[in-house]
PDB file of C-alpha atoms and ligand atoms in Angstrom:
ATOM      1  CA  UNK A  20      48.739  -0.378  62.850  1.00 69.00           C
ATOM      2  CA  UNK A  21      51.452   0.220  60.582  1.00 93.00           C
ATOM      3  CA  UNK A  22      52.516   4.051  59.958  1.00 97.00           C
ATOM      4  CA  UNK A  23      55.145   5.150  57.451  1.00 97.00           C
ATOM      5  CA  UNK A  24      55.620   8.773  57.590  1.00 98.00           C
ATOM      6  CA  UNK A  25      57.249   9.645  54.080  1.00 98.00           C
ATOM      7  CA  UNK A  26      57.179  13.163  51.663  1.00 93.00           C
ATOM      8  CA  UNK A  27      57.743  10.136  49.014  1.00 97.00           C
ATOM      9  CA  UNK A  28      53.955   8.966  49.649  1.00 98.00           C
ATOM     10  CA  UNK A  29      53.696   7.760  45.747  1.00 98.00           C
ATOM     11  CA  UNK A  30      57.151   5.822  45.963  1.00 97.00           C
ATOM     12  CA  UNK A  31      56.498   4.556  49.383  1.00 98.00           C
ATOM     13  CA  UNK A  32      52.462   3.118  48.368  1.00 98.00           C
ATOM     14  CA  UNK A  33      53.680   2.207  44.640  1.00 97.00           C
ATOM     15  CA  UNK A  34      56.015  -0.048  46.407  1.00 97.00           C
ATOM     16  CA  UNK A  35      53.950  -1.564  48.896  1.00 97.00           C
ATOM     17  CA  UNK A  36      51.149  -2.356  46.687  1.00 98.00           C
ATOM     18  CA  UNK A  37      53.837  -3.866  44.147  1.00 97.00           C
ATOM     19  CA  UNK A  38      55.020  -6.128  47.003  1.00 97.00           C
ATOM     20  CA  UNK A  39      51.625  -6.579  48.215  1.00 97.00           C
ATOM     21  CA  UNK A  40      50.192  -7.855  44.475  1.00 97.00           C
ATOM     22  CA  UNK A  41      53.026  -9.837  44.091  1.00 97.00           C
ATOM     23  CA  UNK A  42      52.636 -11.498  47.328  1.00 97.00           C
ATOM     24  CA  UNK A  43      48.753 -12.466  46.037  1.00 97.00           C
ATOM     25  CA  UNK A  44      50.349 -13.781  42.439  1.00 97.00           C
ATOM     26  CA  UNK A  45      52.904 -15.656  44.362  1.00 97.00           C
ATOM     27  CA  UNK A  46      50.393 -18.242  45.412  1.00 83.00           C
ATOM     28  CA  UNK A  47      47.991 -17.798  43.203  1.00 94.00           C
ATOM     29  CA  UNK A  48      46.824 -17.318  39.523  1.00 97.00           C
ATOM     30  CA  UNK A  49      44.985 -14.426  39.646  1.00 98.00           C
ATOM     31  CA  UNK A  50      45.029 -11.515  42.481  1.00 98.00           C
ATOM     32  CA  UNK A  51      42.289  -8.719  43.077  1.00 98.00           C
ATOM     33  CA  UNK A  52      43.069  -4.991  43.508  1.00 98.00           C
ATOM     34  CA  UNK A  53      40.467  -2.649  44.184  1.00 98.00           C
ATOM     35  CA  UNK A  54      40.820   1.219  44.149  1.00 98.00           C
ATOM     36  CA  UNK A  55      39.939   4.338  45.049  1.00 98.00           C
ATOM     37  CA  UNK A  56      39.390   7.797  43.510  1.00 96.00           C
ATOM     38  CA  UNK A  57      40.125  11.530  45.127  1.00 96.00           C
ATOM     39  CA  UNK A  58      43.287  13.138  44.096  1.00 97.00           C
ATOM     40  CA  UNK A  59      45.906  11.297  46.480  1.00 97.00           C
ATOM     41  CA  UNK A  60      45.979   7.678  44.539  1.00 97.00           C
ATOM     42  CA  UNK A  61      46.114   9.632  41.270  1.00 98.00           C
ATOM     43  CA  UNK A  62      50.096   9.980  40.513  1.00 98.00           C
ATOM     44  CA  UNK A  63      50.237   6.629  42.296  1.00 98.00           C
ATOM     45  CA  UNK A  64      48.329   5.270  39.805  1.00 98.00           C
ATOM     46  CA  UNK A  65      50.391   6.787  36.889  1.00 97.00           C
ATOM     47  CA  UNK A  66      53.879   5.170  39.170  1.00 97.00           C
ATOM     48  CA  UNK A  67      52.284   1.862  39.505  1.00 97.00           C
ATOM     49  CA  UNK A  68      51.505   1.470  35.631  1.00 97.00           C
ATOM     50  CA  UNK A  69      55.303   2.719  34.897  1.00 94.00           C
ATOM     51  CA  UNK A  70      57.011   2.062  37.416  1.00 87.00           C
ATOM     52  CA  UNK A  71      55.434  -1.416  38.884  1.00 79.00           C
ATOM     53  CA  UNK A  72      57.034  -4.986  37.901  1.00 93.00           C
ATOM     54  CA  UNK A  73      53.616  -6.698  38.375  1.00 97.00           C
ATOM     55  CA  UNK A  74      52.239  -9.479  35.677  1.00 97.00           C
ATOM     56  CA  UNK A  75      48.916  -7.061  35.367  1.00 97.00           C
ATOM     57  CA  UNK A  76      47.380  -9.756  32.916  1.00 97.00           C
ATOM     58  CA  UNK A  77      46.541 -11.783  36.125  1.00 98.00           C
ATOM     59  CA  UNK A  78      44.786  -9.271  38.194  1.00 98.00           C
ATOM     60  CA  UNK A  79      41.529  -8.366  38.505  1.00 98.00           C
ATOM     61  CA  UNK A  80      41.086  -4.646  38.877  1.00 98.00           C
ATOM     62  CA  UNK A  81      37.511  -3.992  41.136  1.00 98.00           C
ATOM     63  CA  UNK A  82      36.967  -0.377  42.872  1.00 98.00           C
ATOM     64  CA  UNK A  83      36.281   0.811  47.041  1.00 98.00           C
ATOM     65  CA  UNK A  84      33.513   3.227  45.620  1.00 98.00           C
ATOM     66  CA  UNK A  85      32.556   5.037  42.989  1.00 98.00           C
ATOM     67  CA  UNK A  86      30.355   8.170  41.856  1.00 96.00           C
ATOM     68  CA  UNK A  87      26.308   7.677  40.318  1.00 95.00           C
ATOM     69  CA  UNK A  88      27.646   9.260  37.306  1.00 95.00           C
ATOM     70  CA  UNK A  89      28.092   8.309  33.840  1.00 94.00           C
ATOM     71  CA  UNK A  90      31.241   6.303  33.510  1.00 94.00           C
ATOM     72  CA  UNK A  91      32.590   9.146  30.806  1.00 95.00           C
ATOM     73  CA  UNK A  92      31.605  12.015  33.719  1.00 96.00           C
ATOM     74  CA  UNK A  93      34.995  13.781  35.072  1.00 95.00           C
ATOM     75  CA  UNK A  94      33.512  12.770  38.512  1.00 95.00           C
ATOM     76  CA  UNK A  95      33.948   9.152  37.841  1.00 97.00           C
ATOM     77  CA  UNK A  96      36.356   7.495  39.348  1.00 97.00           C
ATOM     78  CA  UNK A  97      35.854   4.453  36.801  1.00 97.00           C
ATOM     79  CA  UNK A  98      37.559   7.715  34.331  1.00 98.00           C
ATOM     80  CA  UNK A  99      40.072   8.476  36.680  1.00 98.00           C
ATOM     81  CA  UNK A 100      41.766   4.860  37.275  1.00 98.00           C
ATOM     82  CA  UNK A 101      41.226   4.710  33.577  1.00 97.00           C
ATOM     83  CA  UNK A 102      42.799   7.833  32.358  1.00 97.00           C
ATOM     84  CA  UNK A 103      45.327   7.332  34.711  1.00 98.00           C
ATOM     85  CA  UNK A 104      46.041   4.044  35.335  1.00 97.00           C
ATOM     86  CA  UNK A 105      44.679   1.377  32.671  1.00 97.00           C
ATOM     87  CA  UNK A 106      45.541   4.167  29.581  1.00 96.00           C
ATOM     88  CA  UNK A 107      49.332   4.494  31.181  1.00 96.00           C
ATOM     89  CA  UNK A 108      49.841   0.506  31.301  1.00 96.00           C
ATOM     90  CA  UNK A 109      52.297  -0.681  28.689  1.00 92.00           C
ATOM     91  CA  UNK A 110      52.114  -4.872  27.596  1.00 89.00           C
ATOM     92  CA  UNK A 111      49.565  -6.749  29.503  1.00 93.00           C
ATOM     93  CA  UNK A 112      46.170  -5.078  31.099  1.00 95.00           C
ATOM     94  CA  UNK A 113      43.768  -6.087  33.880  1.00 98.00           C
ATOM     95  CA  UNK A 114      40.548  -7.327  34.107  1.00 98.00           C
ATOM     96  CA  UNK A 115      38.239  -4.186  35.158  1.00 98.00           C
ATOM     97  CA  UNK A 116      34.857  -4.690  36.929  1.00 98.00           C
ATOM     98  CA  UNK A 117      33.500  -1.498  37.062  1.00 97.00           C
ATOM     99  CA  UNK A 118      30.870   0.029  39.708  1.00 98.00           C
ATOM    100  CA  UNK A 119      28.227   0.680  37.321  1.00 97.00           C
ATOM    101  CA  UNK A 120      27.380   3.972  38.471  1.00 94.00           C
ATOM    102  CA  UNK A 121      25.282   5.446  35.641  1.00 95.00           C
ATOM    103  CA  UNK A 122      22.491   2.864  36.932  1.00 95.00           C
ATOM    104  CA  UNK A 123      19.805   5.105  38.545  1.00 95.00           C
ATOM    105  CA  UNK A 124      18.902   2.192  40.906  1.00 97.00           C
ATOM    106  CA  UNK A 125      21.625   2.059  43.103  1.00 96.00           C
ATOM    107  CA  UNK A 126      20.418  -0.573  44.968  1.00 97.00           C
ATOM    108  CA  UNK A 127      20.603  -2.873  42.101  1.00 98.00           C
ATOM    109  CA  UNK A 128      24.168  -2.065  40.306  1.00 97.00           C
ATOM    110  CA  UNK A 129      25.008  -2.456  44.635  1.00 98.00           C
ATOM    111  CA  UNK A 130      24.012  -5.779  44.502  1.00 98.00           C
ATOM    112  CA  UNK A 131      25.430  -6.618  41.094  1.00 98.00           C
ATOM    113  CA  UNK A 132      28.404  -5.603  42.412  1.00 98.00           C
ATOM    114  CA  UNK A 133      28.310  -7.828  45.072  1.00 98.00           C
ATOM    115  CA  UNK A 134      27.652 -10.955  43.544  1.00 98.00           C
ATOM    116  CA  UNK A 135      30.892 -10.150  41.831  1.00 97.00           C
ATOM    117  CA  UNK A 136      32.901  -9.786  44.238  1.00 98.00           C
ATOM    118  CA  UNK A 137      35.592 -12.377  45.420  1.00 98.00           C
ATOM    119  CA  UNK A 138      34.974 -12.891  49.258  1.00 97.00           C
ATOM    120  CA  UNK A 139      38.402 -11.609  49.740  1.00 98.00           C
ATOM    121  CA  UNK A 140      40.005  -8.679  47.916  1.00 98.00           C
ATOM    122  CA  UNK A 141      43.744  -8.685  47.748  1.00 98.00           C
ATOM    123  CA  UNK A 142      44.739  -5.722  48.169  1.00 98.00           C
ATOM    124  CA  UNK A 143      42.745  -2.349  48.397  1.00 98.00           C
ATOM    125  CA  UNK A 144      43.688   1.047  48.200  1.00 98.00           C
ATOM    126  CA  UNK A 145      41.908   3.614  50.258  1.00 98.00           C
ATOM    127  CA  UNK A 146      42.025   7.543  50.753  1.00 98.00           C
ATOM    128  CA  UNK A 147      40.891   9.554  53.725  1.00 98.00           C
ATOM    129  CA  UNK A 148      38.681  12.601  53.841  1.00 98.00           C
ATOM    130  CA  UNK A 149      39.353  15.409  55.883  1.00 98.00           C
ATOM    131  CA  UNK A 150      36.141  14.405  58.169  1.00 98.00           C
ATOM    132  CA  UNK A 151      37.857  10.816  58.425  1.00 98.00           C
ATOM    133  CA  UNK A 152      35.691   9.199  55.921  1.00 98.00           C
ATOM    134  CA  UNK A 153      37.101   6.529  53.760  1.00 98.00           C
ATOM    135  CA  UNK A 154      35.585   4.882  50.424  1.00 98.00           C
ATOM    136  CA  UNK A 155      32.322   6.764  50.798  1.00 98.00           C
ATOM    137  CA  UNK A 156      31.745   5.908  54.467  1.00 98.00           C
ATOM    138  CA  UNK A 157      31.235   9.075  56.005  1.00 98.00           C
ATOM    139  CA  UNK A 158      31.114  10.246  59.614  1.00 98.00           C
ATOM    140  CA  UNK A 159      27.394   9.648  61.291  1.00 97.00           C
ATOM    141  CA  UNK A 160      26.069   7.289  58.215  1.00 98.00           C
ATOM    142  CA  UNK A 161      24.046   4.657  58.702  1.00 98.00           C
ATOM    143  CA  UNK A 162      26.539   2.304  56.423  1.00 98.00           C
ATOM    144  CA  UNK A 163      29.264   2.536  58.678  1.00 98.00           C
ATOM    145  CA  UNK A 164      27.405   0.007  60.699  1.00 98.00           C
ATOM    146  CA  UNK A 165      26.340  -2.232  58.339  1.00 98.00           C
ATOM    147  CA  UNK A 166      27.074  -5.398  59.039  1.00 97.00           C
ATOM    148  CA  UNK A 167      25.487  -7.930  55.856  1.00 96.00           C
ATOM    149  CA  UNK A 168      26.448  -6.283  52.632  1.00 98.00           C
ATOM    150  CA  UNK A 169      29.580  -5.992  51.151  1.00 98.00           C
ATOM    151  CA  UNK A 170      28.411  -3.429  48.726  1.00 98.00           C
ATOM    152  CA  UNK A 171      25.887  -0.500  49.086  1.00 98.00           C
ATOM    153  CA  UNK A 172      24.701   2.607  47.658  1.00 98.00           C
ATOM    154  CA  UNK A 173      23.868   6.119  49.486  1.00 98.00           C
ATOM    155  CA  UNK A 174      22.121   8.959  48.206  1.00 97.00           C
ATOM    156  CA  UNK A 175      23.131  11.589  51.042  1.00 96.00           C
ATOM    157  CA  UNK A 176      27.196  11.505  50.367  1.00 95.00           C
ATOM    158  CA  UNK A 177      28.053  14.798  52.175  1.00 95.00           C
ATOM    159  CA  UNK A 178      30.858  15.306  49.625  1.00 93.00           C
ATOM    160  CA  UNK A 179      29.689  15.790  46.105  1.00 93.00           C
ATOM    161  CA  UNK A 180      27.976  13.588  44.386  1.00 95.00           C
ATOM    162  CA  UNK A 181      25.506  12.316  46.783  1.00 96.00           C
ATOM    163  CA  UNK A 182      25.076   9.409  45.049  1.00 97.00           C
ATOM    164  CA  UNK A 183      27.580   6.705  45.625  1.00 98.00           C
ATOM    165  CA  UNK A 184      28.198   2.971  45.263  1.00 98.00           C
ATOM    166  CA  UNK A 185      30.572   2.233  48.282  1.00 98.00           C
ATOM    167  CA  UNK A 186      32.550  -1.463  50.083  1.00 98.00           C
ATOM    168  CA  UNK A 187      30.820  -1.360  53.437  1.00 98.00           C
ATOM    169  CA  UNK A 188      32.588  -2.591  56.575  1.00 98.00           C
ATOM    170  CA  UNK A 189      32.660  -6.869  56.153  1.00 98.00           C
ATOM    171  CA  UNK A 190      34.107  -6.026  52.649  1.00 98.00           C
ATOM    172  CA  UNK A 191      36.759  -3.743  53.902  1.00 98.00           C
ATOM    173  CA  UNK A 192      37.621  -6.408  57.107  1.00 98.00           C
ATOM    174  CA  UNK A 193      37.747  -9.097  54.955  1.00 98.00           C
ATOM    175  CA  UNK A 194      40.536  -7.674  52.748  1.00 98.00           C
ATOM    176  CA  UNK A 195      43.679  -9.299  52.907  1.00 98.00           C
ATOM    177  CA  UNK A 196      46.192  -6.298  52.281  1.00 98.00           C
ATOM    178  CA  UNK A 197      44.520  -2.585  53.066  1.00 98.00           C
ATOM    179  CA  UNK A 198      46.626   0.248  52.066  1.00 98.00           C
ATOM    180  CA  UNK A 199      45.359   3.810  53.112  1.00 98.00           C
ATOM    181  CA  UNK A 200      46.752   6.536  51.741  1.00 98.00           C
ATOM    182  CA  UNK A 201      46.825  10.188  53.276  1.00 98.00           C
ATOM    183  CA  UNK A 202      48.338  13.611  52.232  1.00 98.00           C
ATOM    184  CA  UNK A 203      47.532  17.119  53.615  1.00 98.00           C
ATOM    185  CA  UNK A 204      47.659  19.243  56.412  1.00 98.00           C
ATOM    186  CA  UNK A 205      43.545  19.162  56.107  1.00 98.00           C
ATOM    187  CA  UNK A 206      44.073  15.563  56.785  1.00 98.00           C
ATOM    188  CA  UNK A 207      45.768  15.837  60.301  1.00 98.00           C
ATOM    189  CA  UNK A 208      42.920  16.344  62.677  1.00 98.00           C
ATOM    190  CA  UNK A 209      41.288  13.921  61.265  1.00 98.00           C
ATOM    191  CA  UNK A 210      44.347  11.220  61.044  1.00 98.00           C
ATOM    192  CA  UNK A 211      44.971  12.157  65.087  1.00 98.00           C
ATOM    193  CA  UNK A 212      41.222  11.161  65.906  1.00 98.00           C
ATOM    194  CA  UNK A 213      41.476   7.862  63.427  1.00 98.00           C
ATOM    195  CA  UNK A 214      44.753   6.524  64.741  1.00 97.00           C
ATOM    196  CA  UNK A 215      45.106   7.746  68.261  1.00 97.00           C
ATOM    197  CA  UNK A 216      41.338   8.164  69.245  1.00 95.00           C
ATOM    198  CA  UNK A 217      38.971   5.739  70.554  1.00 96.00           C
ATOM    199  CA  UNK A 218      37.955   2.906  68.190  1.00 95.00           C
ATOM    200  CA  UNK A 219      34.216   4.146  67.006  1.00 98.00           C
ATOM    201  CA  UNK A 220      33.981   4.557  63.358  1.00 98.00           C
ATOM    202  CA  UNK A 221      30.605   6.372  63.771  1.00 98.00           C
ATOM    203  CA  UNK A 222      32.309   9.646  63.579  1.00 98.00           C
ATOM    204  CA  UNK A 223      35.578   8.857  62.135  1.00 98.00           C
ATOM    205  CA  UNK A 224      35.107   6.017  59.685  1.00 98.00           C
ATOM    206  CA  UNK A 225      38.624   5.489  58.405  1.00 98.00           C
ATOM    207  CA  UNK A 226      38.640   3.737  62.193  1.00 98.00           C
ATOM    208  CA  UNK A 227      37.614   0.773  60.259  1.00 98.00           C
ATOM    209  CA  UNK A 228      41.275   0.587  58.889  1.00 98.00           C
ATOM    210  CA  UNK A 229      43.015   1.940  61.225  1.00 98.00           C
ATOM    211  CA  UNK A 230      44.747  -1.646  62.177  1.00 97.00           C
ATOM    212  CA  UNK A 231      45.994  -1.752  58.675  1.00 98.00           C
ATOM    213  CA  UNK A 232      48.849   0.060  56.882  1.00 98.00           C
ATOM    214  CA  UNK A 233      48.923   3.951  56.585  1.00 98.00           C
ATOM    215  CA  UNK A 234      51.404   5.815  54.536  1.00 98.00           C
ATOM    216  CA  UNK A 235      51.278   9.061  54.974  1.00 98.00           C
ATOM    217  CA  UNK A 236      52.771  12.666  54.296  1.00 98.00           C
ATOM    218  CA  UNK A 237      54.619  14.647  57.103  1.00 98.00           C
ATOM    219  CA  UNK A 238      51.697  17.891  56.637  1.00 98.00           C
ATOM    220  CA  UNK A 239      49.181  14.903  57.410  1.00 98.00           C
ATOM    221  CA  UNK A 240      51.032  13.647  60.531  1.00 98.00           C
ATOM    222  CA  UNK A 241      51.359  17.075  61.949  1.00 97.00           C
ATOM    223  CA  UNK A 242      49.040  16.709  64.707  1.00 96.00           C
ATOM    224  CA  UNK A 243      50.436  12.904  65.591  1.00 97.00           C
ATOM    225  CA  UNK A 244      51.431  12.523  69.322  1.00 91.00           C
ATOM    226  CA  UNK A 245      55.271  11.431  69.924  1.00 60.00           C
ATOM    227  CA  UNK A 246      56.581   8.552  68.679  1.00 49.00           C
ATOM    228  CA  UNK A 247      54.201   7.692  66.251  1.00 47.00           C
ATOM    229  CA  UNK A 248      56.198   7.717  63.209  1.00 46.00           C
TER     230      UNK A 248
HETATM  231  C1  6PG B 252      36.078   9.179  46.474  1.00 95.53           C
HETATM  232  C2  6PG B 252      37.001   8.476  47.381  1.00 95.53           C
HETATM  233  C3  6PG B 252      37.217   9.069  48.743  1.00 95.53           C
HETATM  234  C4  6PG B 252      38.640   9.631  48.759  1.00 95.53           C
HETATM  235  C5  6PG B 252      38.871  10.578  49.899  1.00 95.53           C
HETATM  236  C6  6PG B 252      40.219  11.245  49.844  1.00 95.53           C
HETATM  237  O1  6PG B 252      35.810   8.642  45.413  1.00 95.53           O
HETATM  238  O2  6PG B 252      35.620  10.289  46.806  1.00 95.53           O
HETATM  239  O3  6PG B 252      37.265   7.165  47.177  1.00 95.53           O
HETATM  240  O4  6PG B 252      37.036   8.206  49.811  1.00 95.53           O
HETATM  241  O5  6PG B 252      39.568   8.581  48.828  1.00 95.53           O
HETATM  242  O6  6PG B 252      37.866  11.571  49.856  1.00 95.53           O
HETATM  243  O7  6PG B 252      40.288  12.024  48.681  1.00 95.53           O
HETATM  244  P1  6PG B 252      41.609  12.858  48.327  1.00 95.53           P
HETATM  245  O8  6PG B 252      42.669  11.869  48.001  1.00 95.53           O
HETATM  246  O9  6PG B 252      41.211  13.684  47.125  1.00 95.53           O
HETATM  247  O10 6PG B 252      41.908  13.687  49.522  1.00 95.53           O
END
């Protein structure tokens, strides 16, 4: 695990996924991003499309979950990266694949989104709940132990709206760069259980990542044992 304790979360994650996209373009032509919604990514997103020196013209934008909403819905996060992300961009834009989460059979925009999906995703961006759930893998669910899919949908999402199009576990392993993102004094019980409990994601899913890189605020890392930061 990598932990960067910062009160500059934006400038510390706008600058690791900068390095981290750039990294993916180095050796290749295109690079994948996916993202997240919740209110921690959001003046990321408005940093990275100022702020970031990345050739967005070669990356494909895809998304960790998203709400069964229309895409116009102030739930969506498909709205939110857009409002605050893709709208903010100046020159050259991304490629968006978007969750289609007005589809009212989940299981079928889930599997949609699957088959478009590149085997490995760049770089993702994740938040954490304050019950440790990440994308919308949430503590006790079923989908936290899937093991085949890359892509579901859930209908019981205990934070509003139930129904969700989520990355499952193989999607999230399989990702090159994972970046998760946590701000909050809400967030510290649940950040001491991901990162210094035992490893089962059953009741704390953002376990899944919690060998990748965290940057989070000092509220967050409150209840972090000694030498942890
Ligand atoms: C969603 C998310 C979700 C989010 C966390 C943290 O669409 O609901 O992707 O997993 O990242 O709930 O949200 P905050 O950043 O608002 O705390």
């Amino acid at each position: 695990m990598n932990l960067f304790v910062t009160d500059d979360l934006t400038g510390a994650a706008t600058f690791c996924l900068e390095r981290a996209l750039n990294r993916a373009l180095a050796g290749r032509e295109r690079a994948s991003f996916a993202l997240s919604g919740g209110g921690t990514p959001v003046p990321i997103y408005r940093a990275l499309a100022r702020r970031a020196e990345v050739d967005w013209g070669r990356v494909d934008v895809y998304f960790a979950d998203e709400r069964c909403v229309p895409r116009e819905h102030d739930d969506s996060n498909f709205k939110l990266v857009l409002e605050n992300f893709l709208d903010e961009l100046v020159g050259a834009v991304p490629a968006v694949h978007r969750m289609e989460g007005e589809d009212a059979d989940g299981e079928a925009a889930a599997a949609r989104y699957a088959a478009l999906l590149p085997p490995v995703l760049d770089v993702v961006l994740l938040g954490m709940g304050p019950d440790g759930h990440t994308a919308s893998l949430f503590p006790g669910h079923p989908l936290v132990d899937e093991g085949l899919r890359t892509v579901a949908s859930l209908d019981d999402s205990p934070k509003p709206p139930p129904r969700r199009l989520t990355l499952t576990p193989p999607a999230l392993a399989a990702a090159r760069d994972v970046l998760v993102v946590a701000k909050g004094a809400d967030k510290a019980r649940a950040l001491r259980q991901v990162l210094e409990g035992d490893d089962d994601p059953r009741p704390f899913p953002a376990r899944l990542v919690r060998d990748r890189a965290w940057i989070v605020d000092a509220a967050a890392a409150g209840e972090l044992g000694e030498g942890k930061s």
